Amino acid sequence: MCGRGCLEAAAMAGSGGVGGADGIGGADGAGSAGRAGRTGGVGRVGSAAGVVVGVDIGTSVTKAVAFDRDGRALHTASRRSTLLRGPGGVVEQELDEVLGSVAAVVREVAGALPGPPAALALTGQGDGLWLRDADGRPVRRMISWMDGRAADIVEEWRADKTVDTVFAHTGSGLFPGCHAPLLAWLRRHEPQTLERASVAGYCVDAVAQRLTGTVAVDASDATLPFLDPATRAYRPEALAACGVADAARLLPEPAAPHTVLALDEEGARMLGLPAGLPLTAGPYDLPACAIGSGVREVGDGLLTLGTTLACQVLTDDTDTAGAAEPAGMWLCTPERGRWLRAMPAMVGTAGVDWALGLVGAGTGDLEALLAGSPAGARGVTALPFLSEAGERAPFVAPGARARFEGMSLGHGRADLVRAMCEAVGYAARHCLEAAGLSRALATCGGGARSPELVRTFAGILGRPVRVPLEPEVGAKGAAIVARAALGDPVDEERWHAGHRIVEPAADDRELYERGYAYYRARVAEARPGWDRAAAGTAAAAAG
């Protein structure tokens, strides 16, 4: 579906290693030279020489960063977006507002440069359901990945083994905020919406379509839930199992790795940049953050301490047989033969923010509160499942809910906050173990800016954690991919040189081992009750 804004869509041939300077976001075995549409790479005449602007369209904040050839961040800008919440777990966004946030940050950053940037590199939130017509206009509000309206459908599918069937075909676990249950929900409740739609996509391709006139869905986005990551082709069996086979017409074929688009006249006016400016769309934020954080060797992992708790491990295998249960996904990367085994839990720093609000504190108080309670929170424990959609990794439980235990009048605010932070840390360890972490671990996201929180996580994980000094690693990863697509791959050693290492405290090792064992036991005890509650809700909704 390459339209007027597409410069090139050349597929990669072969699969190089991930140990060299190229990494999973760099140039592939075929390289970029000689492909149709090349007009000078990132050294365009009249541009800010070599500067690529990475744009990360997050769930609640859109950020833009201008990176020079050496990976230095020259200028940054950010704008907040609005999440529209409603009854029944509804979480939606307005596409035009999201586009407005993109235009604002790009204009601000580009305005600080001596000339137009050489290229734009988009990344952003994944999953959800971003339905548009053929011109890229919304046919309804965009449904967020955080949405919980389809929890009852996921519970039905867990009971009748639909979830297992889909996982066997695609390696993707199903959760309420992904395409499959949302399409099924709309088929039941808003069939006219699906009739009006031409594209069922995601955030990044929705924005890219409005800027370039081209529908180009990155394979990382398309992975969940209908794509076979090994072949990068949709599995009709997965669509049929979910009862949405007729929705296949809405799914764009994944764009070839290193596809380059171009701003059309409408996009150029929106951003205040020249028409024809190269633009890449993807990978989405999870793989982009892994690339930007320096995940390069099989077994390396990334822990994203953001709104969601995203845990990923680089792998060269998509065999689902060894999975403990149908959860998470295998995400395609720009390099064929390499995937990210992803376990994106629903609640990360959102749980920490909730706990801070509960005790009348803010993010600025986190360091002092963590320092005010010792490891183990003086016996207070928690389960961190605060999302209305339950949990999606490393297990799927739409009925999962949070709890505190062990409190008394002798405990204070600091103990409650630390207990929640440690619970999120235990959830991260559970996810990383399920994903197969065996080598170095990096962390990023808003939570990585808290030294006390990172130290807590290092202790719970029992391993050193690398913290990149550049906080906007998603935008950086998108920029790395864009430069490779334009035939000018970066020196990743230089781009990833700035970081600090946080070591676990040896004195806390045994305490956290016991704490993790207790956490796993409490989750195992709670799951049958969560499932019964969710099944009851699903039965009531069906009745």
Short mmCIF file of C-alpha atoms in Angstrom, two decimals, residues 109-529:
data_model
loop_
_atom_site.label_atom_id
_atom_site.label_comp_id
_atom_site.label_asym_id
_atom_site.label_seq_id
_atom_site.Cartn_x
_atom_site.Cartn_y
_atom_site.Cartn_z
CA VAL A 109 12.97 21.16 17.44
CA ALA A 110 13.32 21.89 13.72
CA GLY A 111 13.03 25.60 14.46
CA ALA A 112 16.16 25.39 16.61
CA LEU A 113 18.23 23.91 13.75
CA PRO A 114 20.11 25.95 11.12
CA GLY A 115 18.08 24.28 8.38
CA PRO A 116 15.59 21.45 7.86
CA PRO A 117 16.66 18.11 9.34
CA ALA A 118 17.89 15.41 7.01
CA ALA A 119 15.06 13.07 7.99
CA LEU A 120 12.30 12.32 10.48
CA ALA A 121 12.16 9.01 12.36
CA LEU A 122 8.85 8.04 13.98
CA THR A 123 8.26 5.58 16.78
CA GLY A 124 5.53 5.41 19.40
CA GLN A 125 3.04 3.40 21.40
CA GLY A 126 1.92 0.06 20.02
CA ASP A 127 -1.19 -2.13 20.16
CA GLY A 128 -4.64 -0.63 20.58
CA LEU A 129 -6.77 -0.16 17.45
CA TRP A 130 -6.35 2.93 15.25
CA LEU A 131 -9.11 2.67 12.63
CA ARG A 132 -9.04 5.01 9.63
CA ASP A 133 -10.61 5.47 6.23
CA ALA A 134 -8.64 5.33 2.98
CA ASP A 135 -7.45 8.93 3.45
CA GLY A 136 -6.21 8.32 6.98
CA ARG A 137 -9.13 10.09 8.67
CA PRO A 138 -10.48 8.49 11.86
CA VAL A 139 -13.75 6.58 11.66
CA ARG A 140 -14.01 6.73 15.46
CA ARG A 141 -11.75 7.64 18.38
CA MET A 142 -8.52 5.69 18.50
CA ILE A 143 -8.65 2.84 21.05
CA SER A 144 -5.63 2.72 23.36
CA TRP A 145 -3.62 -0.36 24.28
CA MET A 146 -4.72 0.41 27.86
CA ASP A 147 -8.39 -0.10 26.98
CA GLY A 148 -10.24 -2.78 28.96
CA ARG A 149 -13.66 -2.98 27.26
CA ALA A 150 -12.85 -6.34 25.65
CA ALA A 151 -11.72 -8.06 28.86
CA ASP A 152 -14.81 -10.29 28.81
CA ILE A 153 -13.98 -11.48 25.31
CA VAL A 154 -10.43 -12.38 26.30
CA GLU A 155 -11.82 -14.32 29.25
CA GLU A 156 -14.16 -16.23 26.91
CA TRP A 157 -11.20 -17.03 24.66
CA ARG A 158 -9.12 -18.22 27.57
CA ALA A 159 -11.91 -20.58 28.60
CA ASP A 160 -12.44 -22.04 25.10
CA LYS A 161 -8.69 -22.16 24.30
CA THR A 162 -8.83 -19.58 21.52
CA VAL A 163 -5.90 -17.87 23.23
CA ASP A 164 -3.85 -21.06 22.98
CA THR A 165 -4.76 -21.51 19.31
CA VAL A 166 -3.64 -18.01 18.38
CA PHE A 167 -0.44 -18.35 20.39
CA ALA A 168 0.42 -21.57 18.58
CA HIS A 169 0.14 -19.81 15.21
CA THR A 170 1.73 -16.43 16.02
CA GLY A 171 3.50 -16.58 19.38
CA SER A 172 1.34 -13.71 20.61
CA GLY A 173 -0.64 -13.74 23.81
CA LEU A 174 -3.97 -11.91 23.67
CA PHE A 175 -4.97 -9.13 26.04
CA PRO A 176 -7.94 -6.73 26.02
CA GLY A 177 -6.08 -3.83 24.39
CA CYS A 178 -4.83 -5.62 21.27
CA HIS A 179 -6.37 -5.91 17.80
CA ALA A 180 -8.10 -9.29 18.11
CA PRO A 181 -10.50 -8.69 21.02
CA LEU A 182 -11.06 -5.06 20.03
CA LEU A 183 -12.06 -6.06 16.50
CA ALA A 184 -14.33 -8.74 17.97
CA TRP A 185 -15.87 -6.19 20.34
CA LEU A 186 -16.56 -3.75 17.51
CA ARG A 187 -18.01 -6.56 15.40
CA ARG A 188 -20.51 -7.19 18.21
CA HIS A 189 -21.24 -3.60 19.23
CA GLU A 190 -20.22 -1.25 16.40
CA PRO A 191 -20.34 -3.21 13.12
CA GLN A 192 -20.98 -0.01 11.18
CA THR A 193 -17.61 1.32 12.35
CA LEU A 194 -15.79 -1.62 10.78
CA GLU A 195 -17.78 -1.17 7.58
CA ARG A 196 -16.58 2.44 7.29
CA ALA A 197 -12.94 1.57 8.01
CA SER A 198 -10.27 0.88 5.40
CA VAL A 199 -7.27 0.40 7.71
CA ALA A 200 -6.92 -1.25 11.10
CA GLY A 201 -3.52 -0.05 12.23
CA TYR A 202 -1.58 1.44 15.08
CA CYS A 203 -0.42 4.83 16.32
CA VAL A 204 2.80 5.17 14.31
CA ASP A 205 1.33 4.21 10.94
CA ALA A 206 -1.74 6.38 11.60
CA VAL A 207 0.48 9.42 12.06
CA ALA A 208 2.73 8.46 9.14
CA GLN A 209 -0.25 8.08 6.81
CA ARG A 210 -1.41 11.62 7.53
CA LEU A 211 2.12 12.97 6.98
CA THR A 212 2.99 11.02 3.83
CA GLY A 213 -0.24 9.73 2.29
CA THR A 214 1.11 6.19 2.58
CA VAL A 215 -0.03 3.25 4.68
CA ALA A 216 3.14 1.57 5.95
CA VAL A 217 2.82 -0.63 9.04
CA ASP A 218 6.10 -1.75 10.56
CA ALA A 219 6.38 -5.48 11.15
CA SER A 220 7.00 -4.90 14.87
CA ASP A 221 3.57 -3.30 15.20
CA ALA A 222 1.88 -5.89 13.00
CA THR A 223 3.36 -8.73 15.07
CA LEU A 224 0.52 -8.71 17.62
CA PRO A 225 -1.73 -10.58 17.28
CA PHE A 226 -2.14 -12.05 13.77
CA LEU A 227 1.40 -12.09 12.29
CA ASP A 228 3.72 -15.09 12.16
CA PRO A 229 6.97 -13.39 13.21
CA ALA A 230 9.12 -15.99 11.44
CA THR A 231 7.53 -15.42 8.02
CA ARG A 232 6.23 -11.87 8.57
CA ALA A 233 2.91 -12.96 7.07
CA TYR A 234 -0.55 -12.88 8.64
CA ARG A 235 -1.99 -16.22 9.71
CA PRO A 236 -5.60 -16.66 8.52
CA GLU A 237 -6.03 -19.36 11.17
CA ALA A 238 -5.47 -16.78 13.91
CA LEU A 239 -8.05 -14.40 12.45
CA ALA A 240 -10.55 -17.23 12.02
CA ALA A 241 -10.04 -18.48 15.58
CA CYS A 242 -10.99 -15.02 16.86
CA GLY A 243 -14.05 -14.84 14.61
CA VAL A 244 -12.73 -11.83 12.70
CA ALA A 245 -11.62 -13.40 9.41
CA ASP A 246 -13.55 -10.70 7.55
CA ALA A 247 -11.28 -8.07 9.11
CA ALA A 248 -8.30 -9.33 7.09
CA ARG A 249 -9.09 -6.67 4.46
CA LEU A 250 -8.25 -3.99 7.05
CA LEU A 251 -4.75 -5.28 7.83
CA PRO A 252 -2.00 -3.70 5.69
CA GLU A 253 0.84 -5.95 4.66
CA PRO A 254 3.88 -5.20 6.82
CA ALA A 255 6.31 -2.78 5.21
CA ALA A 256 9.66 -4.17 4.14
CA PRO A 257 12.49 -3.53 6.62
CA HIS A 258 14.11 -0.13 6.12
CA THR A 259 11.24 1.33 4.10
CA VAL A 260 11.61 5.09 3.61
CA LEU A 261 8.60 7.36 3.06
CA ALA A 262 8.49 11.08 2.24
CA LEU A 263 6.46 14.02 3.51
CA ASP A 264 3.67 14.94 1.12
CA GLU A 265 2.32 18.48 0.75
CA GLU A 266 -0.17 18.09 3.60
CA GLY A 267 2.45 16.66 5.95
CA ALA A 268 4.93 19.34 4.98
CA ARG A 269 2.43 22.09 5.80
CA MET A 270 1.59 20.44 9.12
CA LEU A 271 5.22 20.23 10.22
CA GLY A 272 6.61 23.33 8.51
CA LEU A 273 9.20 21.25 6.63
CA PRO A 274 9.95 20.68 2.92
CA ALA A 275 7.80 18.24 0.96
CA GLY A 276 9.80 15.16 0.05
CA LEU A 277 11.70 15.07 3.35
CA PRO A 278 12.54 11.41 4.13
CA LEU A 279 10.52 9.81 6.96
CA THR A 280 10.69 6.37 8.53
CA ALA A 281 7.80 4.88 10.49
CA GLY A 282 8.88 2.29 13.02
CA PRO A 283 9.75 0.16 14.76
CA TYR A 284 7.30 0.96 17.51
CA ASP A 285 8.49 2.02 20.94
CA LEU A 286 9.43 -1.34 22.46
CA PRO A 287 11.95 -2.38 19.77
CA ALA A 288 13.02 1.23 19.25
CA CYS A 289 13.93 1.51 22.93
CA ALA A 290 15.87 -1.76 22.77
CA ILE A 291 17.85 -0.51 19.76
CA GLY A 292 18.42 2.89 21.36
CA SER A 293 19.57 1.29 24.63
CA GLY A 294 22.21 -0.87 22.99
CA VAL A 295 20.53 -4.30 23.05
CA ARG A 296 22.69 -6.07 20.46
CA GLU A 297 23.60 -9.62 21.49
CA VAL A 298 21.24 -12.58 21.77
CA GLY A 299 20.35 -12.82 25.46
CA ASP A 300 20.66 -9.06 26.10
CA GLY A 301 17.62 -7.49 27.71
CA LEU A 302 15.88 -4.19 28.28
CA LEU A 303 13.64 -3.17 31.16
CA THR A 304 11.51 -0.13 30.33
CA LEU A 305 10.29 1.61 33.46
CA GLY A 306 7.51 3.58 31.85
CA THR A 307 3.73 3.69 32.13
CA THR A 308 3.93 0.06 31.13
CA LEU A 309 6.59 -2.30 32.46
CA ALA A 310 8.10 -3.53 29.19
CA CYS A 311 10.62 -6.37 29.43
CA GLN A 312 12.40 -7.58 26.29
CA VAL A 313 15.18 -10.03 25.46
CA LEU A 314 16.87 -10.39 22.06
CA THR A 315 16.54 -13.89 20.61
CA ASP A 316 17.21 -15.82 17.41
CA ASP A 317 14.37 -18.30 18.03
CA THR A 318 10.58 -18.08 17.75
CA ASP A 319 9.73 -21.56 19.04
CA THR A 320 6.65 -21.27 21.25
CA ALA A 321 6.97 -24.80 22.64
CA GLY A 322 9.11 -23.70 25.57
CA ALA A 323 6.75 -20.94 26.69
CA ALA A 324 5.27 -21.51 30.14
CA GLU A 325 1.91 -20.13 28.99
CA PRO A 326 0.49 -18.09 26.09
CA ALA A 327 1.60 -14.57 26.98
CA GLY A 328 3.85 -11.86 25.60
CA MET A 329 4.98 -11.86 21.99
CA TRP A 330 7.93 -12.21 19.64
CA LEU A 331 8.49 -8.81 18.02
CA CYS A 332 10.08 -8.48 14.59
CA THR A 333 13.16 -6.25 14.43
CA PRO A 334 14.68 -4.53 11.40
CA GLU A 335 17.02 -7.50 11.06
CA ARG A 336 15.55 -10.75 9.79
CA GLY A 337 16.38 -13.71 12.00
CA ARG A 338 16.35 -11.62 15.17
CA TRP A 339 13.35 -11.01 17.38
CA LEU A 340 12.63 -9.47 20.74
CA ARG A 341 10.87 -11.78 23.17
CA ALA A 342 8.67 -9.20 24.81
CA MET A 343 6.80 -9.38 28.09
CA PRO A 344 5.08 -5.99 28.47
CA ALA A 345 3.28 -5.99 31.82
CA MET A 346 0.40 -3.55 32.12
CA VAL A 347 1.58 -1.43 35.06
CA GLY A 348 5.02 0.13 35.55
CA THR A 349 5.53 3.64 36.84
CA ALA A 350 1.75 4.12 36.71
CA GLY A 351 1.62 1.92 39.82
CA VAL A 352 4.35 3.95 41.51
CA ASP A 353 2.52 7.19 40.67
CA TRP A 354 -0.70 5.73 42.07
CA ALA A 355 1.01 4.79 45.34
CA LEU A 356 2.57 8.25 45.62
CA GLY A 357 -0.83 9.84 45.08
CA LEU A 358 -2.38 7.52 47.64
CA VAL A 359 -0.08 8.89 50.35
CA GLY A 360 -0.36 12.50 49.20
CA ALA A 361 3.09 12.62 47.58
CA GLY A 362 4.41 13.36 44.09
CA THR A 363 7.22 12.09 41.89
CA GLY A 364 9.58 14.60 43.47
CA ASP A 365 9.15 12.79 46.79
CA LEU A 366 10.05 9.32 45.52
CA GLU A 367 13.76 9.40 46.38
CA ALA A 368 13.15 10.46 49.97
CA LEU A 369 10.32 7.98 50.49
CA LEU A 370 12.39 5.04 49.17
CA ALA A 371 15.29 6.11 51.37
CA GLY A 372 12.90 6.31 54.32
CA SER A 373 11.95 2.63 54.23
CA PRO A 374 14.48 -0.24 54.20
CA ALA A 375 14.59 -3.05 51.66
CA GLY A 376 11.59 -5.26 52.32
CA ALA A 377 9.40 -2.27 53.33
CA ARG A 378 9.40 -3.46 56.97
CA GLY A 379 7.15 -6.39 56.08
CA VAL A 380 4.60 -4.57 53.89
CA THR A 381 4.05 -6.39 50.59
CA ALA A 382 1.99 -5.62 47.51
CA LEU A 383 0.70 -6.97 44.23
CA PRO A 384 0.94 -4.26 41.54
CA PHE A 385 -1.94 -5.17 39.21
CA LEU A 386 -3.74 -1.83 39.07
CA SER A 387 -4.81 -1.81 35.42
CA GLU A 388 -8.52 -2.10 34.74
CA ALA A 389 -7.57 -4.53 31.98
CA GLY A 390 -5.79 -6.85 34.44
CA GLU A 391 -2.44 -8.30 33.38
CA ARG A 392 -1.04 -9.42 30.02
CA ALA A 393 2.50 -10.61 30.80
CA PRO A 394 4.08 -12.91 31.80
CA PHE A 395 0.55 -14.33 32.20
CA VAL A 396 -2.84 -13.15 30.97
CA ALA A 397 -5.41 -12.44 33.68
CA PRO A 398 -8.04 -9.80 32.86
CA GLY A 399 -9.29 -10.08 36.45
CA ALA A 400 -5.91 -9.43 38.10
CA ARG A 401 -6.11 -6.79 40.82
CA ALA A 402 -3.69 -5.11 43.23
CA ARG A 403 -3.44 -5.48 46.99
CA PHE A 404 -1.36 -4.47 50.01
CA GLU A 405 -0.63 -6.83 52.91
CA GLY A 406 1.15 -6.66 56.24
CA MET A 407 0.20 -3.10 57.18
CA SER A 408 -0.23 -1.87 60.72
CA LEU A 409 -0.45 1.44 62.56
CA GLY A 410 3.31 1.26 62.90
CA HIS A 411 3.84 1.60 59.15
CA GLY A 412 4.01 4.86 57.26
CA ARG A 413 3.87 6.41 53.83
CA ALA A 414 7.38 5.34 52.90
CA ASP A 415 6.62 1.68 53.56
CA LEU A 416 3.57 1.70 51.27
CA VAL A 417 5.47 3.38 48.44
CA ARG A 418 8.46 1.05 48.77
CA ALA A 419 6.18 -2.00 48.86
CA MET A 420 4.60 -0.98 45.56
CA CYS A 421 8.00 -0.24 43.98
CA GLU A 422 9.30 -3.63 45.08
CA ALA A 423 6.17 -5.34 43.75
CA VAL A 424 6.75 -3.75 40.34
CA GLY A 425 10.36 -4.94 40.58
CA TYR A 426 9.25 -8.50 41.31
CA ALA A 427 6.89 -8.33 38.32
CA ALA A 428 9.84 -7.21 36.18
CA ARG A 429 11.94 -10.15 37.34
CA HIS A 430 9.06 -12.53 36.56
CA CYS A 431 8.80 -11.08 33.04
CA LEU A 432 12.54 -11.11 32.34
CA GLU A 433 12.89 -14.70 33.49
CA ALA A 434 10.00 -15.71 31.20
CA ALA A 435 11.63 -13.82 28.31
CA GLY A 436 14.94 -15.67 28.76
CA LEU A 437 17.33 -12.96 29.96
CA SER A 438 20.86 -14.39 30.05
CA ARG A 439 23.24 -11.49 29.33
CA ALA A 440 23.48 -7.75 29.99
CA LEU A 441 20.44 -5.74 31.09
CA ALA A 442 19.74 -2.09 30.33
CA THR A 443 16.91 0.06 31.63
CA CYS A 444 15.17 3.16 30.35
CA GLY A 445 11.97 5.14 30.80
CA GLY A 446 10.88 7.74 33.30
CA GLY A 447 11.48 5.42 36.26
CA ALA A 448 15.14 5.01 35.26
CA ARG A 449 15.70 8.64 36.26
CA SER A 450 15.26 7.69 39.92
CA PRO A 451 18.57 6.39 41.36
CA GLU A 452 16.80 4.80 44.36
CA LEU A 453 14.26 3.03 42.17
CA VAL A 454 16.95 1.63 39.85
CA ARG A 455 18.99 0.47 42.87
CA THR A 456 15.88 -1.29 44.19
CA PHE A 457 15.35 -3.04 40.87
CA ALA A 458 19.03 -4.04 40.60
CA GLY A 459 18.75 -5.64 44.04
CA ILE A 460 15.56 -7.53 43.16
CA LEU A 461 16.98 -8.68 39.82
CA GLY A 462 20.30 -9.63 41.42
CA ARG A 463 22.35 -8.19 38.55
CA PRO A 464 23.98 -4.96 37.36
CA VAL A 465 21.75 -2.63 35.38
CA ARG A 466 23.05 -0.31 32.65
CA VAL A 467 21.34 3.10 32.50
CA PRO A 468 21.87 5.08 29.25
CA LEU A 469 22.66 8.73 29.91
CA GLU A 470 20.42 9.77 27.00
CA PRO A 471 16.90 9.44 28.43
CA GLU A 472 15.03 9.44 25.11
CA VAL A 473 16.24 6.06 23.88
CA GLY A 474 13.06 5.39 21.88
CA ALA A 475 13.66 8.45 19.71
CA LYS A 476 17.34 7.48 19.49
CA GLY A 477 16.47 3.94 18.36
CA ALA A 478 14.16 5.32 15.68
CA ALA A 479 16.96 7.63 14.50
CA ILE A 480 19.43 4.71 14.33
CA VAL A 481 16.99 2.76 12.15
CA ALA A 482 16.34 5.80 9.93
CA ARG A 483 20.03 6.41 9.27
CA ALA A 484 20.52 2.76 8.32
CA ALA A 485 17.51 2.93 5.99
CA LEU A 486 19.01 6.00 4.31
CA GLY A 487 22.31 4.25 3.70
CA ASP A 488 24.34 5.95 6.46
CA PRO A 489 24.38 3.56 9.45
CA VAL A 490 25.66 4.90 12.75
CA ASP A 491 28.69 3.84 14.75
CA GLU A 492 26.73 2.16 17.55
CA GLU A 493 29.77 1.99 19.84
CA ARG A 494 29.83 5.78 19.78
CA TRP A 495 26.05 6.20 19.98
CA HIS A 496 25.81 3.93 23.03
CA ALA A 497 28.96 5.04 24.83
CA GLY A 498 27.23 7.15 27.49
CA HIS A 499 25.82 5.11 30.37
CA ARG A 500 26.22 4.35 34.08
CA ILE A 501 26.13 0.96 35.80
CA VAL A 502 24.05 0.38 38.93
CA GLU A 503 25.20 -2.62 40.98
CA PRO A 504 22.91 -4.61 43.32
CA ALA A 505 23.53 -4.28 47.03
CA ALA A 506 25.00 -7.56 48.28
CA ASP A 507 23.39 -7.13 51.71
CA ASP A 508 19.89 -7.24 50.20
CA ARG A 509 20.33 -10.37 48.10
CA GLU A 510 18.81 -12.95 50.45
CA LEU A 511 15.98 -10.65 51.51
CA TYR A 512 14.95 -10.05 47.89
CA GLU A 513 15.23 -13.74 47.03
CA ARG A 514 12.73 -14.49 49.80
CA GLY A 515 10.59 -11.56 48.75
CA TYR A 516 10.47 -12.75 45.15
CA ALA A 517 9.54 -16.29 46.18
CA TYR A 518 6.74 -14.87 48.34
CA TYR A 519 5.54 -12.65 45.48
CA ARG A 520 5.37 -15.60 43.05
CA ALA A 521 3.48 -17.67 45.63
CA ARG A 522 0.94 -14.90 46.26
CA VAL A 523 0.36 -14.46 42.51
CA ALA A 524 -0.16 -18.21 42.08
CA GLU A 525 -2.64 -18.24 44.99
CA ALA A 526 -4.55 -15.24 43.65
CA ARG A 527 -4.93 -16.31 40.03
CA PRO A 528 -7.79 -18.81 40.50
CA GLY A 529 -9.83 -16.16 42.29
#
